[in-house]
Amino acid sequence: QVQLVESGGGLVQAGGSLRLSCAASGRTFSSYVMGWFRQAPGKERAFVAAINWSGGTTYYANSVKGRFTCSRDNSKITVYLQMNSLQPEDTAVYYCAGRPASTVPLWLLTSRHDYDSWGQGTQVTVSS
C-alpha cells in the first residue's frame, strides 16, 4: 500500500558527501515515521536514522550522529538522508522504511521489525 523508492547512492571518496532520497506514494505521510537502515555484506540490517513526518523530529544511531542528517520535504513527499564525512565503514545498501506514527518515541523504533514498508535499497560505496 505504501511504495518507497530510494535513490542517490553511488561511489564517493572517504570524507565526501551524498544525499539519499526516498520518494513515497500510496499513503499520506503526515502521520508517519520514516526510517533509514543500512546493510553491509555479511551484517545485519542496522538502524541509521528516523524522522517523524509530523514536526520533523529526528533520531540517529550513534555511529552516524553528527555526520548524517535526516529531513523531509512535505511538498514532494520525500525524505532525505544527507551523509557527510563518509567513511568506508558506511559502505552498505541503504533502505528507507515507513510505519504509522504513534506515541512511541523514535529511539525505540530502531528495529527493522518496527517498520512495515520498505524500499528496494540504494548502494553506497565509500572508498578509502
mmCIF file of C-alpha atoms in Angstrom:
data_model
loop_
_atom_site.group_PDB
_atom_site.id
_atom_site.type_symbol
_atom_site.label_atom_id
_atom_site.label_comp_id
_atom_site.label_asym_id
_atom_site.label_seq_id
_atom_site.Cartn_x
_atom_site.Cartn_y
_atom_site.Cartn_z
ATOM 1 C CA GLN A 1 0.000 0.000 0.000
ATOM 2 C CA VAL A 2 2.939 2.307 0.623
ATOM 3 C CA GLN A 3 5.631 2.403 -2.014
ATOM 4 C CA LEU A 4 9.088 3.678 -1.168
ATOM 5 C CA VAL A 5 11.828 4.243 -3.716
ATOM 6 C CA GLU A 6 15.365 5.174 -2.712
ATOM 7 C CA SER A 7 17.822 6.998 -4.913
ATOM 8 C CA GLY A 8 21.055 8.931 -4.663
ATOM 9 C CA GLY A 9 23.501 6.181 -3.861
ATOM 10 C CA GLY A 10 26.838 5.875 -5.543
ATOM 11 C CA LEU A 11 30.581 5.799 -5.132
ATOM 12 C CA VAL A 12 32.247 8.503 -3.089
ATOM 13 C CA GLN A 13 35.663 9.070 -1.556
ATOM 14 C CA ALA A 14 36.165 8.993 2.171
ATOM 15 C CA GLY A 15 35.305 12.368 3.606
ATOM 16 C CA GLY A 16 32.827 13.075 0.858
ATOM 17 C CA SER A 17 29.084 13.506 0.921
ATOM 18 C CA LEU A 18 25.983 12.013 -0.601
ATOM 19 C CA ARG A 19 22.316 12.746 -0.271
ATOM 20 C CA LEU A 20 19.875 9.888 -0.423
ATOM 21 C CA SER A 21 16.239 10.398 -1.290
ATOM 22 C CA CYS A 22 13.220 8.284 -0.547
ATOM 23 C CA ALA A 23 10.099 9.059 -2.519
ATOM 24 C CA ALA A 24 6.852 7.799 -1.061
ATOM 25 C CA SER A 25 3.481 7.146 -2.604
ATOM 26 C CA GLY A 26 0.242 5.363 -1.863
ATOM 27 C CA ARG A 27 -0.448 6.843 1.557
ATOM 28 C CA THR A 28 -0.469 10.098 3.367
ATOM 29 C CA PHE A 29 2.677 10.543 5.402
ATOM 30 C CA SER A 30 1.559 13.333 7.647
ATOM 31 C CA SER A 31 1.341 10.808 10.465
ATOM 32 C CA TYR A 32 4.202 8.515 9.542
ATOM 33 C CA VAL A 33 7.614 7.704 10.896
ATOM 34 C CA MET A 34 10.271 7.168 8.261
ATOM 35 C CA GLY A 35 13.444 5.303 8.979
ATOM 36 C CA TRP A 36 16.766 4.741 7.283
ATOM 37 C CA PHE A 37 18.576 1.447 7.625
ATOM 38 C CA ARG A 38 21.702 0.054 6.074
ATOM 39 C CA GLN A 39 23.049 -3.396 5.484
ATOM 40 C CA ALA A 40 26.661 -4.173 4.751
ATOM 41 C CA PRO A 41 27.702 -7.536 3.302
ATOM 42 C CA GLY A 42 27.562 -10.229 5.948
ATOM 43 C CA LYS A 43 25.987 -7.941 8.519
ATOM 44 C CA GLU A 44 22.540 -7.381 9.937
ATOM 45 C CA ARG A 45 20.359 -4.609 8.680
ATOM 46 C CA ALA A 46 21.111 -1.767 11.066
ATOM 47 C CA PHE A 47 19.267 1.363 12.059
ATOM 48 C CA VAL A 48 20.650 4.654 10.814
ATOM 49 C CA ALA A 49 18.102 7.387 11.402
ATOM 50 C CA ALA A 50 14.418 8.065 11.852
ATOM 51 C CA ILE A 51 12.223 11.077 11.322
ATOM 52 C CA ASN A 52 8.717 11.855 12.398
ATOM 53 C CA TRP A 53 6.905 13.285 9.396
ATOM 54 C CA SER A 54 4.824 15.458 11.652
ATOM 55 C CA GLY A 55 7.160 18.010 13.177
ATOM 56 C CA GLY A 56 10.340 16.669 11.645
ATOM 57 C CA THR A 57 11.879 15.385 14.854
ATOM 58 C CA THR A 58 14.782 13.023 14.283
ATOM 59 C CA TYR A 59 16.824 10.359 15.977
ATOM 60 C CA TYR A 60 20.177 8.961 14.872
ATOM 61 C CA ALA A 61 22.299 5.961 15.513
ATOM 62 C CA ASN A 62 25.439 6.829 17.428
ATOM 63 C CA SER A 63 27.545 5.687 14.504
ATOM 64 C CA VAL A 64 26.206 8.471 12.285
ATOM 65 C CA LYS A 65 25.279 11.164 14.777
ATOM 66 C CA GLY A 66 26.838 14.457 13.810
ATOM 67 C CA ARG A 67 27.555 13.299 10.270
ATOM 68 C CA PHE A 68 24.164 12.362 8.854
ATOM 69 C CA THR A 69 21.048 14.488 8.739
ATOM 70 C CA CYS A 70 17.564 13.227 8.029
ATOM 71 C CA SER A 71 14.958 15.620 6.705
ATOM 72 C CA ARG A 72 11.714 15.643 4.786
ATOM 73 C CA ASP A 73 10.014 17.679 2.108
ATOM 74 C CA ASN A 74 6.269 17.660 2.556
ATOM 75 C CA SER A 75 5.585 19.130 -0.865
ATOM 76 C CA LYS A 76 7.467 16.307 -2.585
ATOM 77 C CA ILE A 77 6.515 13.564 -0.129
ATOM 78 C CA THR A 78 10.173 12.715 0.097
ATOM 79 C CA VAL A 79 12.601 12.082 2.914
ATOM 80 C CA TYR A 80 16.321 12.669 2.645
ATOM 81 C CA LEU A 81 19.440 11.426 4.281
ATOM 82 C CA GLN A 82 22.303 13.866 3.947
ATOM 83 C CA MET A 83 25.500 11.958 4.592
ATOM 84 C CA ASN A 84 28.662 13.920 5.281
ATOM 85 C CA SER A 85 32.156 12.853 6.263
ATOM 86 C CA LEU A 86 31.533 9.444 4.802
ATOM 87 C CA GLN A 87 33.868 6.654 5.793
ATOM 88 C CA PRO A 88 34.461 3.192 4.322
ATOM 89 C CA GLU A 89 32.524 1.740 7.248
ATOM 90 C CA ASP A 90 29.443 3.485 5.868
ATOM 91 C CA THR A 91 29.519 1.302 2.774
ATOM 92 C CA ALA A 92 26.227 -0.565 2.604
ATOM 93 C CA VAL A 93 22.913 -0.833 0.876
ATOM 94 C CA TYR A 94 20.716 1.873 2.345
ATOM 95 C CA TYR A 95 17.000 1.331 2.755
ATOM 96 C CA CYS A 96 14.194 3.632 3.679
ATOM 97 C CA ALA A 97 11.289 2.320 5.683
ATOM 98 C CA GLY A 98 7.980 3.565 6.964
ATOM 99 C CA ARG A 99 5.461 2.920 9.676
ATOM 100 C CA PRO A 100 2.436 4.718 11.105
ATOM 101 C CA ALA A 101 3.304 7.237 13.743
ATOM 102 C CA SER A 102 2.413 6.606 17.347
ATOM 103 C CA THR A 103 3.288 7.815 20.800
ATOM 104 C CA VAL A 104 6.336 5.557 20.794
ATOM 105 C CA PRO A 105 9.478 7.712 20.803
ATOM 106 C CA LEU A 106 11.824 7.455 17.860
ATOM 107 C CA TRP A 107 14.641 5.996 19.897
ATOM 108 C CA LEU A 108 12.504 2.897 20.425
ATOM 109 C CA LEU A 109 11.863 2.493 16.703
ATOM 110 C CA THR A 110 15.273 1.196 15.735
ATOM 111 C CA SER A 111 14.449 -2.368 14.748
ATOM 112 C CA ARG A 112 13.613 -3.423 11.222
ATOM 113 C CA HIS A 113 10.597 -5.149 12.718
ATOM 114 C CA ASP A 114 9.199 -1.767 13.723
ATOM 115 C CA TYR A 115 8.609 -0.873 10.077
ATOM 116 C CA ASP A 116 6.209 -2.440 7.625
ATOM 117 C CA SER A 117 7.037 -0.641 4.377
ATOM 118 C CA TRP A 118 10.414 -0.857 2.682
ATOM 119 C CA GLY A 119 12.172 0.427 -0.364
ATOM 120 C CA GLN A 120 14.420 -1.638 -2.575
ATOM 121 C CA GLY A 121 17.617 -0.056 -1.373
ATOM 122 C CA THR A 122 20.389 2.003 -2.915
ATOM 123 C CA GLN A 123 24.072 1.149 -2.824
ATOM 124 C CA VAL A 124 26.501 3.497 -1.123
ATOM 125 C CA THR A 125 30.173 2.724 -1.539
ATOM 126 C CA VAL A 126 32.857 4.774 0.189
ATOM 127 C CA SER A 127 36.415 4.332 -0.986
ATOM 128 C CA SER A 128 39.397 4.924 1.268
#
